[in-house]
């Protein structure tokens, strides 16, 4: 009866851009262009809410960029919009069946209640000294490497160093585990496995698979090598460090400790979670805890080699700070550092496209009414259960109609008064980069602090110069940088580094 009474979906009457292919729908256009570009073109033609054709004649996809619609979906109804059959198995492969994978309000809230306190501002403040120590270990290694090369390193992939920093920090503060500045064998194994999962082949296969999956979800379970490669890093963690972390700490649980591993072990000894779940959460947090921070730092360094005045301005702001900034100083005391973070997150969101599927009939309210094919003007859009909704985060965060020069790295835009358009979307800094609402990134406060500590250390100790290479962006689970002509080497960000 409920289904019968539910309003009919109006998605099929929404505007759709021209150019859909019979086989690929609009999806190949999305893949062939730089991330977000196709959606930006279509927003200009069709407005903030439209539909695109899916590949293999799968049902049309609702593209939602409207700020009121997105806020409604993420803040009020997220438990009715699950990760799609395309996304969920990928989360399981990359991260594990942890907090990012679980569906259902009760299950999710249960897990979140257990983990949130370990990543609160208070906990990060308490662990801030440990974060700085773990970062210094890696930065000291880089300093020594430079000393043995006459103070200059040419064509270095900065991601090697930002990955070591982020992994070393998350190991140290969340899992009481030492990755020896990212130089230990298990750190090397994890970072290597991660790279194997994002080869260009995996990128292409990821795209094909994504579209096929919409049609044939059964493919998830087949042993397709490039797809299964996405899971190497997770398996490396689960079969290696995760067991070791548990083994070393299981018998010495100190309930007053605020770290994540202790919270998991306490819950496990009290039979609130299974040993299996401990393992899944560890791989989730080791991966999610270093991956996006690594890339955000890498993209910042890349932009700062192309914007030397911005690099110098940041160095000057840092040099004027007396002593070591505290957690709270980093939050509010260094405005240019903060602007650089926000500008990087705006231009390079790790999650480029968020894809969810409605589990119930719903009517999504909109800020900008839509005109349907039959002439009706509607300020909400009805969806049926099973409707795929895509939020193209990177397109929204680079819209010229909002940001004026969306593709330009201009940290200064965050310093003065900001236009009302820029403040339309809800979320951290009016960006969608950490999502929003109950399923917002649980690690965002740690990510911001780690980013600021590591970037401050890098800029205070080293000068970064451009190599003249051109980067292009691609999506292999998250946004990745590829060097034109060197795709086979995997994601990289080459820079020259000079000791100061
Ligand atoms: C710059 C760094 C980061 C970015 C841009 C980022 C972005 C995001 C985004 C967009 C989501 C929502 C994903 C979705 O709904 O499908 C998310 C969720 C999540 N993030 Fe992050 N993240 C970052 C750092 C971290 C860190 C440092 C941790 C752990 C310490 C972490 C752990 C998680 C987890 C566990 C979830 C799932 C939350 C849930 O579903 O309740 N992230 N992140």
PDB file of N, CA, C and O in Angstrom, residues 213-254:
ATOM      1  N   UNK A 213      28.942  -3.086 -13.108  1.00  0.00           N
ATOM      2  CA  UNK A 213      28.372  -3.452 -11.812  1.00  0.00           C
ATOM      3  C   UNK A 213      26.947  -2.963 -11.624  1.00  0.00           C
ATOM      4  O   UNK A 213      26.127  -3.623 -10.989  1.00  0.00           O
ATOM      5  N   UNK A 214      26.708  -1.765 -12.144  1.00  0.00           N
ATOM      6  CA  UNK A 214      25.352  -1.236 -12.030  1.00  0.00           C
ATOM      7  C   UNK A 214      24.342  -2.221 -12.629  1.00  0.00           C
ATOM      8  O   UNK A 214      23.231  -2.361 -12.171  1.00  0.00           O
ATOM      9  N   UNK A 215      24.796  -2.912 -13.668  1.00  0.00           N
ATOM     10  CA  UNK A 215      23.943  -3.851 -14.387  1.00  0.00           C
ATOM     11  C   UNK A 215      24.011  -5.249 -13.781  1.00  0.00           C
ATOM     12  O   UNK A 215      23.016  -5.938 -13.663  1.00  0.00           O
ATOM     13  N   UNK A 216      25.233  -5.655 -13.428  1.00  0.00           N
ATOM     14  CA  UNK A 216      25.445  -7.055 -13.005  1.00  0.00           C
ATOM     15  C   UNK A 216      26.230  -7.095 -11.687  1.00  0.00           C
ATOM     16  O   UNK A 216      27.434  -7.373 -11.683  1.00  0.00           O
ATOM     17  N   UNK A 217      25.571  -6.837 -10.554  1.00  0.00           N
ATOM     18  CA  UNK A 217      26.273  -6.776  -9.261  1.00  0.00           C
ATOM     19  C   UNK A 217      27.027  -8.061  -8.918  1.00  0.00           C
ATOM     20  O   UNK A 217      27.983  -8.034  -8.152  1.00  0.00           O
ATOM     21  N   UNK A 218      26.644  -9.177  -9.542  1.00  0.00           N
ATOM     22  CA  UNK A 218      27.286 -10.461  -9.259  1.00  0.00           C
ATOM     23  C   UNK A 218      28.784 -10.419  -9.551  1.00  0.00           C
ATOM     24  O   UNK A 218      29.586 -11.141  -8.955  1.00  0.00           O
ATOM     25  N   UNK A 219      29.181  -9.502 -10.468  1.00  0.00           N
ATOM     26  CA  UNK A 219      30.593  -9.414 -10.850  1.00  0.00           C
ATOM     27  C   UNK A 219      31.513  -9.125  -9.660  1.00  0.00           C
ATOM     28  O   UNK A 219      32.701  -9.418  -9.689  1.00  0.00           O
ATOM     29  N   UNK A 220      30.934  -8.528  -8.633  1.00  0.00           N
ATOM     30  CA  UNK A 220      31.721  -8.222  -7.437  1.00  0.00           C
ATOM     31  C   UNK A 220      32.492  -9.412  -6.900  1.00  0.00           C
ATOM     32  O   UNK A 220      33.559  -9.265  -6.310  1.00  0.00           O
ATOM     33  N   UNK A 221      31.883 -10.588  -7.062  1.00  0.00           N
ATOM     34  CA  UNK A 221      32.468 -11.761  -6.417  1.00  0.00           C
ATOM     35  C   UNK A 221      33.426 -12.524  -7.310  1.00  0.00           C
ATOM     36  O   UNK A 221      34.022 -13.502  -6.880  1.00  0.00           O
ATOM     37  N   UNK A 222      33.557 -12.115  -8.572  1.00  0.00           N
ATOM     38  CA  UNK A 222      34.430 -12.864  -9.475  1.00  0.00           C
ATOM     39  C   UNK A 222      35.896 -12.454  -9.270  1.00  0.00           C
ATOM     40  O   UNK A 222      36.190 -11.300  -8.954  1.00  0.00           O
ATOM     41  N   UNK A 223      36.812 -13.402  -9.475  1.00  0.00           N
ATOM     42  CA  UNK A 223      38.231 -13.098  -9.228  1.00  0.00           C
ATOM     43  C   UNK A 223      38.878 -12.350 -10.398  1.00  0.00           C
ATOM     44  O   UNK A 223      39.761 -12.865 -11.057  1.00  0.00           O
ATOM     45  N   UNK A 224      38.406 -11.138 -10.686  1.00  0.00           N
ATOM     46  CA  UNK A 224      38.995 -10.356 -11.779  1.00  0.00           C
ATOM     47  C   UNK A 224      40.255  -9.668 -11.221  1.00  0.00           C
ATOM     48  O   UNK A 224      40.150  -8.880 -10.275  1.00  0.00           O
ATOM     49  N   UNK A 225      41.455  -9.962 -11.789  1.00  0.00           N
ATOM     50  CA  UNK A 225      42.704  -9.560 -11.123  1.00  0.00           C
ATOM     51  C   UNK A 225      42.826  -8.056 -10.832  1.00  0.00           C
ATOM     52  O   UNK A 225      43.172  -7.679  -9.719  1.00  0.00           O
ATOM     53  N   UNK A 226      42.514  -7.198 -11.826  1.00  0.00           N
ATOM     54  CA  UNK A 226      42.720  -5.772 -11.564  1.00  0.00           C
ATOM     55  C   UNK A 226      41.771  -5.254 -10.483  1.00  0.00           C
ATOM     56  O   UNK A 226      42.083  -4.312  -9.763  1.00  0.00           O
ATOM     57  N   UNK A 227      40.623  -5.875 -10.406  1.00  0.00           N
ATOM     58  CA  UNK A 227      39.669  -5.446  -9.379  1.00  0.00           C
ATOM     59  C   UNK A 227      40.122  -5.965  -8.015  1.00  0.00           C
ATOM     60  O   UNK A 227      40.155  -5.225  -7.024  1.00  0.00           O
ATOM     61  N   UNK A 228      40.535  -7.221  -7.996  1.00  0.00           N
ATOM     62  CA  UNK A 228      40.969  -7.771  -6.712  1.00  0.00           C
ATOM     63  C   UNK A 228      42.244  -7.072  -6.229  1.00  0.00           C
ATOM     64  O   UNK A 228      42.510  -7.008  -5.025  1.00  0.00           O
ATOM     65  N   UNK A 229      43.021  -6.501  -7.180  1.00  0.00           N
ATOM     66  CA  UNK A 229      44.239  -5.763  -6.788  1.00  0.00           C
ATOM     67  C   UNK A 229      43.896  -4.607  -5.852  1.00  0.00           C
ATOM     68  O   UNK A 229      44.695  -4.188  -5.019  1.00  0.00           O
ATOM     69  N   UNK A 230      42.672  -4.103  -5.988  1.00  0.00           N
ATOM     70  CA  UNK A 230      42.251  -3.004  -5.105  1.00  0.00           C
ATOM     71  C   UNK A 230      42.279  -3.421  -3.641  1.00  0.00           C
ATOM     72  O   UNK A 230      42.338  -2.577  -2.758  1.00  0.00           O
ATOM     73  N   UNK A 231      42.230  -4.736  -3.427  1.00  0.00           N
ATOM     74  CA  UNK A 231      42.168  -5.195  -2.044  1.00  0.00           C
ATOM     75  C   UNK A 231      43.508  -5.586  -1.444  1.00  0.00           C
ATOM     76  O   UNK A 231      43.569  -6.011  -0.280  1.00  0.00           O
ATOM     77  N   UNK A 232      44.596  -5.415  -2.211  1.00  0.00           N
ATOM     78  CA  UNK A 232      45.891  -5.908  -1.714  1.00  0.00           C
ATOM     79  C   UNK A 232      46.306  -5.187  -0.426  1.00  0.00           C
ATOM     80  O   UNK A 232      46.765  -5.805   0.526  1.00  0.00           O
ATOM     81  N   UNK A 233      46.121  -3.871  -0.424  1.00  0.00           N
ATOM     82  CA  UNK A 233      46.575  -3.106   0.747  1.00  0.00           C
ATOM     83  C   UNK A 233      45.795  -3.522   1.999  1.00  0.00           C
ATOM     84  O   UNK A 233      46.374  -3.745   3.065  1.00  0.00           O
ATOM     85  N   UNK A 234      44.491  -3.648   1.833  1.00  0.00           N
ATOM     86  CA  UNK A 234      43.667  -4.049   2.985  1.00  0.00           C
ATOM     87  C   UNK A 234      44.110  -5.408   3.521  1.00  0.00           C
ATOM     88  O   UNK A 234      44.277  -5.596   4.724  1.00  0.00           O
ATOM     89  N   UNK A 235      44.334  -6.342   2.582  1.00  0.00           N
ATOM     90  CA  UNK A 235      44.730  -7.688   3.015  1.00  0.00           C
ATOM     91  C   UNK A 235      46.100  -7.647   3.676  1.00  0.00           C
ATOM     92  O   UNK A 235      46.346  -8.332   4.670  1.00  0.00           O
ATOM     93  N   UNK A 236      47.000  -6.822   3.118  1.00  0.00           N
ATOM     94  CA  UNK A 236      48.337  -6.697   3.714  1.00  0.00           C
ATOM     95  C   UNK A 236      48.213  -6.240   5.169  1.00  0.00           C
ATOM     96  O   UNK A 236      48.894  -6.747   6.059  1.00  0.00           O
ATOM     97  N   UNK A 237      47.317  -5.301   5.388  1.00  0.00           N
ATOM     98  CA  UNK A 237      47.134  -4.788   6.765  1.00  0.00           C
ATOM     99  C   UNK A 237      46.490  -5.855   7.650  1.00  0.00           C
ATOM    100  O   UNK A 237      46.974  -6.156   8.742  1.00  0.00           O
ATOM    101  N   UNK A 238      45.411  -6.439   7.134  1.00  0.00           N
ATOM    102  CA  UNK A 238      44.675  -7.389   7.988  1.00  0.00           C
ATOM    103  C   UNK A 238      45.514  -8.617   8.344  1.00  0.00           C
ATOM    104  O   UNK A 238      45.431  -9.130   9.448  1.00  0.00           O
ATOM    105  N   UNK A 239      46.324  -9.080   7.384  1.00  0.00           N
ATOM    106  CA  UNK A 239      47.125 -10.281   7.660  1.00  0.00           C
ATOM    107  C   UNK A 239      48.449  -9.958   8.340  1.00  0.00           C
ATOM    108  O   UNK A 239      49.176 -10.847   8.741  1.00  0.00           O
ATOM    109  N   UNK A 240      48.796  -8.690   8.398  1.00  0.00           N
ATOM    110  CA  UNK A 240      50.094  -8.323   8.962  1.00  0.00           C
ATOM    111  C   UNK A 240      49.959  -7.459  10.205  1.00  0.00           C
ATOM    112  O   UNK A 240      49.695  -7.952  11.299  1.00  0.00           O
ATOM    113  N   UNK A 241      50.072  -6.128  10.009  1.00  0.00           N
ATOM    114  CA  UNK A 241      50.115  -5.231  11.176  1.00  0.00           C
ATOM    115  C   UNK A 241      48.899  -5.328  12.081  1.00  0.00           C
ATOM    116  O   UNK A 241      49.028  -5.194  13.293  1.00  0.00           O
ATOM    117  N   UNK A 242      47.722  -5.581  11.506  1.00  0.00           N
ATOM    118  CA  UNK A 242      46.523  -5.603  12.358  1.00  0.00           C
ATOM    119  C   UNK A 242      46.669  -6.678  13.433  1.00  0.00           C
ATOM    120  O   UNK A 242      46.408  -6.444  14.613  1.00  0.00           O
ATOM    121  N   UNK A 243      47.138  -7.870  13.011  1.00  0.00           N
ATOM    122  CA  UNK A 243      47.308  -8.964  13.986  1.00  0.00           C
ATOM    123  C   UNK A 243      48.366  -8.610  15.011  1.00  0.00           C
ATOM    124  O   UNK A 243      48.225  -8.875  16.195  1.00  0.00           O
ATOM    125  N   UNK A 244      49.414  -7.988  14.509  1.00  0.00           N
ATOM    126  CA  UNK A 244      50.520  -7.625  15.386  1.00  0.00           C
ATOM    127  C   UNK A 244      50.081  -6.555  16.400  1.00  0.00           C
ATOM    128  O   UNK A 244      50.420  -6.627  17.579  1.00  0.00           O
ATOM    129  N   UNK A 245      49.308  -5.593  15.915  1.00  0.00           N
ATOM    130  CA  UNK A 245      48.816  -4.536  16.812  1.00  0.00           C
ATOM    131  C   UNK A 245      47.994  -5.156  17.945  1.00  0.00           C
ATOM    132  O   UNK A 245      48.161  -4.819  19.115  1.00  0.00           O
ATOM    133  N   UNK A 246      47.114  -6.076  17.566  1.00  0.00           N
ATOM    134  CA  UNK A 246      46.250  -6.717  18.569  1.00  0.00           C
ATOM    135  C   UNK A 246      47.100  -7.564  19.513  1.00  0.00           C
ATOM    136  O   UNK A 246      46.941  -7.495  20.736  1.00  0.00           O
ATOM    137  N   UNK A 247      48.005  -8.360  18.948  1.00  0.00           N
ATOM    138  CA  UNK A 247      48.820  -9.279  19.766  1.00  0.00           C
ATOM    139  C   UNK A 247      49.613  -8.515  20.831  1.00  0.00           C
ATOM    140  O   UNK A 247      49.626  -8.877  21.998  1.00  0.00           O
ATOM    141  N   UNK A 248      50.227  -7.378  20.391  1.00  0.00           N
ATOM    142  CA  UNK A 248      51.078  -6.631  21.325  1.00  0.00           C
ATOM    143  C   UNK A 248      50.283  -5.936  22.430  1.00  0.00           C
ATOM    144  O   UNK A 248      50.783  -5.709  23.512  1.00  0.00           O
ATOM    145  N   UNK A 249      49.053  -5.551  22.114  1.00  0.00           N
ATOM    146  CA  UNK A 249      48.330  -4.700  23.060  1.00  0.00           C
ATOM    147  C   UNK A 249      47.195  -5.388  23.815  1.00  0.00           C
ATOM    148  O   UNK A 249      46.705  -4.843  24.801  1.00  0.00           O
ATOM    149  N   UNK A 250      46.808  -6.570  23.335  1.00  0.00           N
ATOM    150  CA  UNK A 250      45.642  -7.258  23.887  1.00  0.00           C
ATOM    151  C   UNK A 250      45.704  -7.416  25.408  1.00  0.00           C
ATOM    152  O   UNK A 250      44.744  -7.172  26.118  1.00  0.00           O
ATOM    153  N   UNK A 251      46.888  -7.769  25.901  1.00  0.00           N
ATOM    154  CA  UNK A 251      46.982  -8.065  27.328  1.00  0.00           C
ATOM    155  C   UNK A 251      47.326  -6.850  28.186  1.00  0.00           C
ATOM    156  O   UNK A 251      47.472  -6.959  29.386  1.00  0.00           O
ATOM    157  N   UNK A 252      47.495  -5.706  27.550  1.00  0.00           N
ATOM    158  CA  UNK A 252      47.904  -4.516  28.333  1.00  0.00           C
ATOM    159  C   UNK A 252      46.927  -3.367  28.136  1.00  0.00           C
ATOM    160  O   UNK A 252      47.316  -2.220  28.019  1.00  0.00           O
ATOM    161  N   UNK A 253      45.645  -3.714  28.037  1.00  0.00           N
ATOM    162  CA  UNK A 253      44.678  -2.659  27.762  1.00  0.00           C
ATOM    163  C   UNK A 253      44.544  -1.717  28.969  1.00  0.00           C
ATOM    164  O   UNK A 253      44.259  -2.162  30.073  1.00  0.00           O
ATOM    165  N   UNK A 254      44.778  -0.430  28.722  1.00  0.00           N
ATOM    166  CA  UNK A 254      44.621   0.574  29.768  1.00  0.00           C
ATOM    167  C   UNK A 254      43.399   1.404  29.380  1.00  0.00           C
ATOM    168  O   UNK A 254      43.452   2.196  28.434  1.00  0.00           O
TER     169      UNK A 254
END
